[in-house]
Short mmCIF file of C-alpha atoms in Angstrom, two decimals:
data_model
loop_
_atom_site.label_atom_id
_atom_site.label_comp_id
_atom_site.label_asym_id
_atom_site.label_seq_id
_atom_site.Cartn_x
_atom_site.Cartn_y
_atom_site.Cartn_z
CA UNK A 296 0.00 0.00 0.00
CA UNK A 297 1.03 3.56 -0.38
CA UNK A 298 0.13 6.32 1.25
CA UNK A 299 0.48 8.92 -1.96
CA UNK A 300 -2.36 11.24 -2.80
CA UNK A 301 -3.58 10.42 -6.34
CA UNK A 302 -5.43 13.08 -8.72
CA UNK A 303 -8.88 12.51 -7.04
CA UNK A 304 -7.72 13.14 -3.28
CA UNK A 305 -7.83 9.65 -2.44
CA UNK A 306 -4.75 8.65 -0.80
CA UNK A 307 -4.29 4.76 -1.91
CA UNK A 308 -2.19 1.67 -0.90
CA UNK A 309 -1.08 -1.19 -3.05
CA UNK A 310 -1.51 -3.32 -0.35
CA UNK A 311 -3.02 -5.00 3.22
CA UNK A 312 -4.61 -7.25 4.91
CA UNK A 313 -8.64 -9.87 4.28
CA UNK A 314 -12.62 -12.14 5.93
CA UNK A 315 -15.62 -14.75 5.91
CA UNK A 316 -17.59 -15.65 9.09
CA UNK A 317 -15.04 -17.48 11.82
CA UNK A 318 -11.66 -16.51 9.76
CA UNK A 319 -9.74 -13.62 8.11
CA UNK A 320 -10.11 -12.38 4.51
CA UNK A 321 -7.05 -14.19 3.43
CA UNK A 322 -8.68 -17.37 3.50
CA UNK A 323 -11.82 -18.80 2.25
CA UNK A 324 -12.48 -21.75 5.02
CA UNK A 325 -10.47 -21.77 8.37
CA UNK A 326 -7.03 -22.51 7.76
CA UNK A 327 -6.98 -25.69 9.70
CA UNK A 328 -3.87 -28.39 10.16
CA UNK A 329 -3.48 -30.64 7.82
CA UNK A 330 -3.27 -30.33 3.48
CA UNK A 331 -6.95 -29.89 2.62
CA UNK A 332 -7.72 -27.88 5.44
CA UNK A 333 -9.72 -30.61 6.99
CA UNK A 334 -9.17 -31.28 11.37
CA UNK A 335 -10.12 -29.37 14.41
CA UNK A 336 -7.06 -26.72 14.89
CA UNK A 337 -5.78 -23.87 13.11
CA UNK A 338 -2.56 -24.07 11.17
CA UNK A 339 -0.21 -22.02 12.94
CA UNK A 340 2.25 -21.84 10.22
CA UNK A 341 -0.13 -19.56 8.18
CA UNK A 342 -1.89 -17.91 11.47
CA UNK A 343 1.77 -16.48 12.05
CA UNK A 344 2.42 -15.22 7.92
CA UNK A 345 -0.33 -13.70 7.80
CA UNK A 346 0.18 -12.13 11.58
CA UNK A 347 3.73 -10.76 10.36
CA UNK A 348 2.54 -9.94 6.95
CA UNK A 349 0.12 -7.73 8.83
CA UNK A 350 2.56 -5.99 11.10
CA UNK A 351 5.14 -5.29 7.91
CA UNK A 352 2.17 -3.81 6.32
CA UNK A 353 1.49 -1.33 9.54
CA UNK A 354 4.77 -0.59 10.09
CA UNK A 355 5.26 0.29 6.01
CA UNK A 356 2.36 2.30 6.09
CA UNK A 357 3.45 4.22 9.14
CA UNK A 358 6.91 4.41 7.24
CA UNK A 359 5.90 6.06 4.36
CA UNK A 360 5.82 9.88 6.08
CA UNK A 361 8.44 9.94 7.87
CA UNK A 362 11.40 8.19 5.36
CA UNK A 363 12.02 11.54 3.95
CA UNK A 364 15.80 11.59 2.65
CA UNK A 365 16.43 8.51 4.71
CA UNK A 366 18.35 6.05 2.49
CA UNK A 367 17.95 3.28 5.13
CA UNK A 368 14.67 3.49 5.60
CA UNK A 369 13.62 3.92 2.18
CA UNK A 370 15.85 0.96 1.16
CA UNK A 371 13.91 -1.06 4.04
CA UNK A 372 10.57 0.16 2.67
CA UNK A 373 11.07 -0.69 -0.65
CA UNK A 374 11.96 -4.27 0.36
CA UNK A 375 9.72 -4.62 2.30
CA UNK A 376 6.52 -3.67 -0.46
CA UNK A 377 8.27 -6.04 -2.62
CA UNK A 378 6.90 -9.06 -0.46
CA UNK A 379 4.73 -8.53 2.15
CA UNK A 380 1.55 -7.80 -0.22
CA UNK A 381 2.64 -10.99 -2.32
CA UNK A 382 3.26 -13.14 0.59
CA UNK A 383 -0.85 -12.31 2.36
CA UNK A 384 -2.49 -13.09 -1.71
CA UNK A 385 -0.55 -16.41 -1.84
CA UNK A 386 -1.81 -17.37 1.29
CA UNK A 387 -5.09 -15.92 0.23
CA UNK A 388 -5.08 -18.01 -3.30
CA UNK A 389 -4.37 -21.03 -1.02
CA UNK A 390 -7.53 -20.75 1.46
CA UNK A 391 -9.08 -20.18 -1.45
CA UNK A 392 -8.90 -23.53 -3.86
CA UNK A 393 -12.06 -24.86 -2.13
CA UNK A 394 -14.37 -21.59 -3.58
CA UNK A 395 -17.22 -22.92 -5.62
CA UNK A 396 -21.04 -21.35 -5.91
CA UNK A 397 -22.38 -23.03 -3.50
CA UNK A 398 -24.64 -20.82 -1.57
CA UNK A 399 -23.24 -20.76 1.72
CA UNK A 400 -19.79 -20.25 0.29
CA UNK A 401 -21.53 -17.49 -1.77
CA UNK A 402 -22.77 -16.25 1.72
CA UNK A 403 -19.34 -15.89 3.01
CA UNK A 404 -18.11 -14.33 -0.12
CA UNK A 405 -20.89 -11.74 0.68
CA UNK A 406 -20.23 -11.12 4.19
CA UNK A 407 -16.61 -11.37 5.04
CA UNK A 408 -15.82 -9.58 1.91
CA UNK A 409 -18.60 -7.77 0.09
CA UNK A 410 -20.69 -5.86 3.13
CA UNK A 411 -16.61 -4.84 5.11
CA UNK A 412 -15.99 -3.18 1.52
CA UNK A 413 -18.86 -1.07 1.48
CA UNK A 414 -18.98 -0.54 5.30
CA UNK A 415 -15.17 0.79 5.22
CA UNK A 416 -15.47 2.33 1.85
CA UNK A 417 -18.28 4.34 3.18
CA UNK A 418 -16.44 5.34 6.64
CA UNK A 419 -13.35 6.23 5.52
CA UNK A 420 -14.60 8.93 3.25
CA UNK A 421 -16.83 10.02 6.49
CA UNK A 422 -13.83 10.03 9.09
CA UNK A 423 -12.07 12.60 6.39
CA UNK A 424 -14.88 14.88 6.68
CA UNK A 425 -15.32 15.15 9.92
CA UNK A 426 -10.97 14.63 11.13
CA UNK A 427 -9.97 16.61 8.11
CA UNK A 428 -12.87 19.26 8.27
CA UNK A 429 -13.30 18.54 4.39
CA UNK A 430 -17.34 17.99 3.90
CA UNK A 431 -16.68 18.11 0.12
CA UNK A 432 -15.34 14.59 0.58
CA UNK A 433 -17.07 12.45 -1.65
CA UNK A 434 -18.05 8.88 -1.11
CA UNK A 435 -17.62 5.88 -3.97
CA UNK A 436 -18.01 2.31 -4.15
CA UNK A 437 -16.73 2.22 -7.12
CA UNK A 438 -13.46 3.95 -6.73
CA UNK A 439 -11.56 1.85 -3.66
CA UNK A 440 -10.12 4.27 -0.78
CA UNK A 441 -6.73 3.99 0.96
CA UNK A 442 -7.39 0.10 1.91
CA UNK A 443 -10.62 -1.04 0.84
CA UNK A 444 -8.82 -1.81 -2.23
CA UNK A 445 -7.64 -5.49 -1.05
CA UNK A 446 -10.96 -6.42 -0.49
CA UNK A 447 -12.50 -5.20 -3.99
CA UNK A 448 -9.95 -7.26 -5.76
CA UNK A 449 -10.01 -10.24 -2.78
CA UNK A 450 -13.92 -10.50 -4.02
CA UNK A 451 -13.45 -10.44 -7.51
CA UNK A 452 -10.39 -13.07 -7.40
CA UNK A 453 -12.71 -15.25 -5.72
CA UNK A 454 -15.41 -15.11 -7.72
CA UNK A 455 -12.96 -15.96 -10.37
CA UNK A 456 -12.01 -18.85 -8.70
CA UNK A 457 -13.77 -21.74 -10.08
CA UNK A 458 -12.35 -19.94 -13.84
CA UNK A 459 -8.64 -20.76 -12.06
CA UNK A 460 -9.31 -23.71 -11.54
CA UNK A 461 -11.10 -25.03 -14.66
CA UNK A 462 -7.90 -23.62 -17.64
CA UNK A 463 -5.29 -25.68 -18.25
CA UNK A 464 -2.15 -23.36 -17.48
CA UNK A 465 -4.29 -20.49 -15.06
CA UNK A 466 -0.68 -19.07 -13.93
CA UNK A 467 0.75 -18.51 -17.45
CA UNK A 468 -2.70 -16.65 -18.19
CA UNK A 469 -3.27 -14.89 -15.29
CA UNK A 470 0.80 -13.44 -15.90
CA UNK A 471 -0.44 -12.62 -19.70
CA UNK A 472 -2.96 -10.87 -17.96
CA UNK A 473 -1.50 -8.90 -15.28
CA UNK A 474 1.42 -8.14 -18.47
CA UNK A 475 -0.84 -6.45 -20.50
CA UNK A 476 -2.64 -4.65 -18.08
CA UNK A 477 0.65 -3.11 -17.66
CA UNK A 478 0.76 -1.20 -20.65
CA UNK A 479 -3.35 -0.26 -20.41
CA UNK A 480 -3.76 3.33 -19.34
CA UNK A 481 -7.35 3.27 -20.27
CA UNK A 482 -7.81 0.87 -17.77
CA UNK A 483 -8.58 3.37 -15.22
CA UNK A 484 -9.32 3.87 -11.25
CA UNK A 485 -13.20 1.83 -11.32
CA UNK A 486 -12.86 -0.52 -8.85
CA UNK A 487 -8.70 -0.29 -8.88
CA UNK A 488 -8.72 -2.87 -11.77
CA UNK A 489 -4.81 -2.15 -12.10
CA UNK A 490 -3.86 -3.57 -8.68
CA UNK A 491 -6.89 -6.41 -9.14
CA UNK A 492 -5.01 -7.74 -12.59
CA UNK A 493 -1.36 -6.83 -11.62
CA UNK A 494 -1.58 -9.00 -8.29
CA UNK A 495 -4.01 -11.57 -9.56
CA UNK A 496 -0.84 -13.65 -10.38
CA UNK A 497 0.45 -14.27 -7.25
CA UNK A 498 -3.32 -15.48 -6.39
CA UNK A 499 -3.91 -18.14 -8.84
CA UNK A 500 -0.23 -19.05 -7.68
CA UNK A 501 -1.80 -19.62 -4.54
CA UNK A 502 -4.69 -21.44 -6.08
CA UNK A 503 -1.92 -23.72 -7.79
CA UNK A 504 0.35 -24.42 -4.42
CA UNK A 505 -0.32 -27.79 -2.27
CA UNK A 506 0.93 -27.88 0.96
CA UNK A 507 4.68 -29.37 0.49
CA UNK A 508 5.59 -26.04 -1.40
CA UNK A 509 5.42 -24.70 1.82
CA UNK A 510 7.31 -27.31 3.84
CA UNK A 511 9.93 -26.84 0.69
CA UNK A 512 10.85 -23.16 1.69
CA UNK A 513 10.53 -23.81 5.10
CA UNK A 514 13.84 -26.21 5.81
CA UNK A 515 16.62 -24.57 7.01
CA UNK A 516 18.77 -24.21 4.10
CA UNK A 517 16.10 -22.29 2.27
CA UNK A 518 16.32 -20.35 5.63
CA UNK A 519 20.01 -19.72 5.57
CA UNK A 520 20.31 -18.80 1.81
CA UNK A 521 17.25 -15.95 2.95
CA UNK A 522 19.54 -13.63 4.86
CA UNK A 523 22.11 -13.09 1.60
CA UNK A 524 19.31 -12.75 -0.39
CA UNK A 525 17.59 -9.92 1.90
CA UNK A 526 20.95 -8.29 1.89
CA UNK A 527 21.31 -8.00 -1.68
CA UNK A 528 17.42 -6.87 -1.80
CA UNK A 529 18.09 -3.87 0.84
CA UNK A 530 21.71 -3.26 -1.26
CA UNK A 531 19.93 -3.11 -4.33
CA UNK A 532 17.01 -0.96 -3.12
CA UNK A 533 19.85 0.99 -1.76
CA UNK A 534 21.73 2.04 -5.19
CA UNK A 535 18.45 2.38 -6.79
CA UNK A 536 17.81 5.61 -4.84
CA UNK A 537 14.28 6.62 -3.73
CA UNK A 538 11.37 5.88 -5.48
CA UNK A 539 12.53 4.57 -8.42
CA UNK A 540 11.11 1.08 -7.69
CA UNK A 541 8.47 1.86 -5.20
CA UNK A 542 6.38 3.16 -7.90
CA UNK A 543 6.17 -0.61 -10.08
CA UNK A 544 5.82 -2.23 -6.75
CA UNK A 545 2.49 -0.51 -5.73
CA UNK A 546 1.24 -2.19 -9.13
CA UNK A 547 -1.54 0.71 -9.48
CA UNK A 548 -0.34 2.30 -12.68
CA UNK A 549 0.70 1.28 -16.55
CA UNK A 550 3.85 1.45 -17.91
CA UNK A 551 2.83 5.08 -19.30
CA UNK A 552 1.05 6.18 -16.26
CA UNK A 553 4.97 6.18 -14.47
CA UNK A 554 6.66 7.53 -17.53
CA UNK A 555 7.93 4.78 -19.11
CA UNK A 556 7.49 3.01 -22.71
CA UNK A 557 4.58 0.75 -22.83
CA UNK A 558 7.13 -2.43 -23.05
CA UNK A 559 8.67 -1.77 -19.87
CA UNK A 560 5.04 -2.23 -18.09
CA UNK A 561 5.29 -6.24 -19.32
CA UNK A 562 9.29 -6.83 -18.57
CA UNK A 563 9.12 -5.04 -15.06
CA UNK A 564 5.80 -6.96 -14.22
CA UNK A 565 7.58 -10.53 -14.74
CA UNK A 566 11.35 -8.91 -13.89
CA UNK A 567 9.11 -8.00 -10.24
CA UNK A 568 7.09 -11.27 -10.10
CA UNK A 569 10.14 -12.93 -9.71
CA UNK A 570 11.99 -10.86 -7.27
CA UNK A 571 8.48 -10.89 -4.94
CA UNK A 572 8.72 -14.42 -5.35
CA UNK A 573 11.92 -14.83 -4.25
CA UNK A 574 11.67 -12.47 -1.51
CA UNK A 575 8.29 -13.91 -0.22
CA UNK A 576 9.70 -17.49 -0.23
CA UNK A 577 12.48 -16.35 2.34
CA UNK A 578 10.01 -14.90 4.46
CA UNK A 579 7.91 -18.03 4.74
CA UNK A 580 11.51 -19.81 5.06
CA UNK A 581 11.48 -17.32 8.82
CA UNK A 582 7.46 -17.44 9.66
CA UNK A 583 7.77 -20.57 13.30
CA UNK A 584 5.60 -23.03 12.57
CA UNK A 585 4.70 -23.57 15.73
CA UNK A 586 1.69 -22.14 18.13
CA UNK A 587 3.87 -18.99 19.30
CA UNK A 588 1.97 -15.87 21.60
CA UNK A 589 0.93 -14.61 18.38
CA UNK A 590 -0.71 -17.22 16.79
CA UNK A 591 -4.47 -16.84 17.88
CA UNK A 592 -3.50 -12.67 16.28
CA UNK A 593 -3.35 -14.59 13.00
CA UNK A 594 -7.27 -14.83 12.86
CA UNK A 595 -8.13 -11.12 13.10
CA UNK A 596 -5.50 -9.71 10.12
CA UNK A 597 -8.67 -7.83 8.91
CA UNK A 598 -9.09 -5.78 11.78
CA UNK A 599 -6.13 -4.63 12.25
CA UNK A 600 -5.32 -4.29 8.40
CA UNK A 601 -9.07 -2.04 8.22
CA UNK A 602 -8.84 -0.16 11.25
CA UNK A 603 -5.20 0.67 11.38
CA UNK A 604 -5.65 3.00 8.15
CA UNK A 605 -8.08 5.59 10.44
CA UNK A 606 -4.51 6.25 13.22
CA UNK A 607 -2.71 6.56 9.94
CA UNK A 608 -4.87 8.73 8.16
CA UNK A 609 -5.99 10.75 11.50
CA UNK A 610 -2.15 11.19 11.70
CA UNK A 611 -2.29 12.30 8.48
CA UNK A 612 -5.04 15.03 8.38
CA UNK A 613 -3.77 16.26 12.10
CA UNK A 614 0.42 16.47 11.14
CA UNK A 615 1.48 13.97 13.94
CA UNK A 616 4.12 12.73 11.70
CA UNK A 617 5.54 16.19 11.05
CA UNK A 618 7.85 17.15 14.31
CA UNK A 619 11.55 16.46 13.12
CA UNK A 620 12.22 14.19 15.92
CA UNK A 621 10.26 11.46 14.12
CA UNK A 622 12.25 11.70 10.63
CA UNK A 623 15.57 10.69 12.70
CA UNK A 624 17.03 7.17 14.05
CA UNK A 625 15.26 7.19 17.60
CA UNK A 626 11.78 8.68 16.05
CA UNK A 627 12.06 5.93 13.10
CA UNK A 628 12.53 2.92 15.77
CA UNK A 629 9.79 4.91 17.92
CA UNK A 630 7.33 4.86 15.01
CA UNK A 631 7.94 1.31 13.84
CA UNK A 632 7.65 -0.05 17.33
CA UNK A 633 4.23 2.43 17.87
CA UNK A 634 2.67 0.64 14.31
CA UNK A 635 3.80 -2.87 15.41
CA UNK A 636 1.83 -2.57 18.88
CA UNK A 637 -1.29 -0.82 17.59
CA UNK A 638 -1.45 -3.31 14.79
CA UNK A 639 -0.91 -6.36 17.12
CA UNK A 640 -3.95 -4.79 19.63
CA UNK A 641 -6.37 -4.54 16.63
CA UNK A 642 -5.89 -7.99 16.12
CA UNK A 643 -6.78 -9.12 19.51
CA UNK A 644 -9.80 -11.00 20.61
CA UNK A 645 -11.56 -7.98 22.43
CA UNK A 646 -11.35 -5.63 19.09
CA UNK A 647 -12.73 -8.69 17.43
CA UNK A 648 -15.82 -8.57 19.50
CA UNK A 649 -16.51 -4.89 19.50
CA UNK A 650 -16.28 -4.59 15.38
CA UNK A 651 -17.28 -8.38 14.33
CA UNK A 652 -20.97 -6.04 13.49
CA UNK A 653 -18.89 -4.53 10.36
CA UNK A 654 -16.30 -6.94 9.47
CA UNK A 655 -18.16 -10.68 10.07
CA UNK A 656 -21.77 -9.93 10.20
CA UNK A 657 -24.05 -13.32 10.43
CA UNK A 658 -26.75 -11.18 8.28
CA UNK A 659 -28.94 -14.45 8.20
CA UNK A 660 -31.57 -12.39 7.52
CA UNK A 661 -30.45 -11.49 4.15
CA UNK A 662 -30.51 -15.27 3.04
CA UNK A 663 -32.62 -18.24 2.12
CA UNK A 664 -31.63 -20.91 4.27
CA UNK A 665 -29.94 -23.73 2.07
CA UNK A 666 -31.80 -26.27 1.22
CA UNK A 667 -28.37 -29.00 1.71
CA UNK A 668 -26.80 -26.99 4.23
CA UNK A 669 -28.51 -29.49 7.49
CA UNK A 670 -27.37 -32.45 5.62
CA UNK A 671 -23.47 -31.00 5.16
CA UNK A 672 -23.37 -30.06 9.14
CA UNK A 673 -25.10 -33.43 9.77
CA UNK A 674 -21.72 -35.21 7.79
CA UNK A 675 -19.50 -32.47 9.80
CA UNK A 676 -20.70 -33.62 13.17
CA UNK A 677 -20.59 -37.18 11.98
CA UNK A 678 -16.95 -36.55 10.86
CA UNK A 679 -15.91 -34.68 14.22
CA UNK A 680 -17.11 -37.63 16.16
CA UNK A 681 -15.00 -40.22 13.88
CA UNK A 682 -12.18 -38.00 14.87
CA UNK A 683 -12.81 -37.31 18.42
CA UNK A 684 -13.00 -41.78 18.91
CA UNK A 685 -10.21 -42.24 16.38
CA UNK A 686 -8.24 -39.51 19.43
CA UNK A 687 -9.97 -41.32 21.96
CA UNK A 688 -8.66 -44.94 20.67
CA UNK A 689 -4.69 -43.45 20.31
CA UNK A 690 -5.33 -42.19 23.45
CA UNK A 691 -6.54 -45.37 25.19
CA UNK A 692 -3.65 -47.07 22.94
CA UNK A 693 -0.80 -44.98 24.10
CA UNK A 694 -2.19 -45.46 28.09
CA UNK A 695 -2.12 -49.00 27.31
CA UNK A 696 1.59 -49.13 25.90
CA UNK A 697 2.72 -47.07 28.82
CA UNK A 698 0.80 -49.41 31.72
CA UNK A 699 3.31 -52.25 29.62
CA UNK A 700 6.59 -50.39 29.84
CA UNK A 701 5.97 -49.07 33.60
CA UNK A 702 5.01 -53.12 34.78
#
């Protein structure tokens, strides 16, 4: 995401962080142990990416006006837009492969994606007019403000889903896509189509991953071989100077939008695909895979991703981020632990509560009831209590074992 004002007044960010009743945006179904997402528990390996994708994504945002002429911290922003966006829509694409059109899947789409969209796009342009003192401020569902914008192109991946999954090569097409969008000016800012095609990639990625990809990047060579690699990202970001990458990474303009030839839209989107890649695969080489203190924070990425933007932007409108002590060493370390903090209490169980109303309303009003929805929680209960005896037998098994070795 970026914090940039575009020609409209919107200020816009190519990235953070996603919902559906009982889990985050960045999934579909609960991310749950095991490869098809099937069990009782959360997966703490993802809980935790998408916890510390979340907290780069603050801490970048919080970043962005106070880097001035800061070489360091430019060079650490830069690399750290290059993978944290990527790294949340791969894990989004994953939770994802199970989207079909059945209805209460439909529901989901609807209310952990659809109704948080039009409930933040609505209040952010509101919380301008009143913090700002600008009542000209005009409100649009159609044109995605500041963050909303992850969730307009979150829905309309997903809905695209079962498309993904029915081609023959989706990741080869959905790169041809995202390549020529690149060099499409007339594309436009409805519905910030530019971000939704120059990310979808790294979705359908997601859409195409099993499980082992993850365990590949996650052994400890692949973990070693990360910190050279993040060197030569911050040495390269370094030498480029500021800005001159930032722009392609934010993926919400052509070619000829940031002054280049149309061509160098399509080489910078694959040259940039790969680097992300590369770059996001070292960070899930560092994410613990086991339950850590902020594992249960995993689950409530949305909030703090949604409501994090109104501190930034209130910041914004009332100059916090303009005394000079800020722009130096102690105020950047003071800043990036102040982002990490409010991020990580947005997340937590109480804020959950106190917003679910916006962000995972039931809304069963809205719905016919599904006519096959009794018999599918009939087969989950059935399947919980094979699972619960099948615990209950290696249970009784391993009592049994021990009764031998102790006699």
């Amino acid at each position: 995401m970026t914090d940039s004002p575009r020609s409209n007044g919107h200020h816009r960010t190519p990235l953070p962080p996603a919902p559906s009743p009982g889990t985050d945006a960045s999934t579909t179904d609960t991310p749950r142990s095991g490869a098809s997402g099937s069990g009782k528990r959360r997966d703490a390996f993802f809980d935790n990416a998408k916890y510390l994708a979340i907290v780069l994504v603050a801490v970048g945002h919080f970043w962005e006006p106070i880097k001035g002429d800061s070489r360091f911290l430019e060079a650490a922003y830069t690399v750290v837009y290059a993978f944290h966006m990527p790294a949340f829509i791969i894990i989004s694409g994953f939770f994802s492969r199970s989207f079909d059109m059945r209805p209460d899947r439909l529901r989901r789409l609807i209310t952990g994606i659809a109704v948080p969209y039009i409930v933040f796009e609505t209040a952010y342009p509101l919380f301008k007019r009143v913090v700002d003192s600008d009542p000209q401020q005009e409100i649009s569902l159609l044109d995605p403000w500041y963050l909303t914008w992850f969730l307009c192109a979150l829905f309309v991946w997903r809905l695209t889903t079962p498309i993904w999954k029915a081609v023959r090569h989706p990741l080869p097409l959905a790169l041809g896509l995202a390549m020529l969008a690149s060099a499409s000016p007339q594309i436009g800012d409805d519905l910030d189509l530019q971000r939704v095609l120059q990310f979808l990639p790294y979705f359908v990625l997601g859409l195409c991953m099993r499980p082992e990809h993850f365990h590949l990047v996650r052994r400890r060579s692949v973990r070693i071989l990360s910190v050279p690699v993040f060197v030569s990202a911050f040495a390269l970001a370094w030498s480029a100077g500021p800005g001159v990458i930032t722009g392609w990474l934010y993926h919400r303009d052509s070619a000829q939008e940031l002054g280049a030839p149309w061509w160098a839209g399509p080489v910078m989107m694959l040259v940039l695909f790969g680097c992300s890649l590369l770059l996001t695969a070292c960070f899930f080489a560092w994410v613990p895979g086991r339950h850590t203190w902020f594992t249960a924070l995993g689950a409530g990425t949305l909030y703090g991703y949604l409501l994090h933007g109104f501190v930034m932007r209130a910041g914004d409108y009332r100059g916090w981020f303009e005394p000079s002590v800020l722009h130096g060493p102690a105020g950047a370390v003071a800043v990036t632990l102040f982002a990490a903090a409010l991020v990580t209490f947005l997340c937590s169980r109480p804020v959950q509560r106190l917003f679910r109303f916006a962000m995972e309303p039931r809304m069963e009003w809205a719905f016919k009831r599904d006519a096959a929805e009794p018999a599918r929680e009939r087969e989950q209960r059935e399947k919980r209590a094979r699972q619960e005896a099948g615990e209950t037998r290696e249970a009784q098994e391993a009592r049994e074992v021990q009764e031998q070795v102790s006699a």
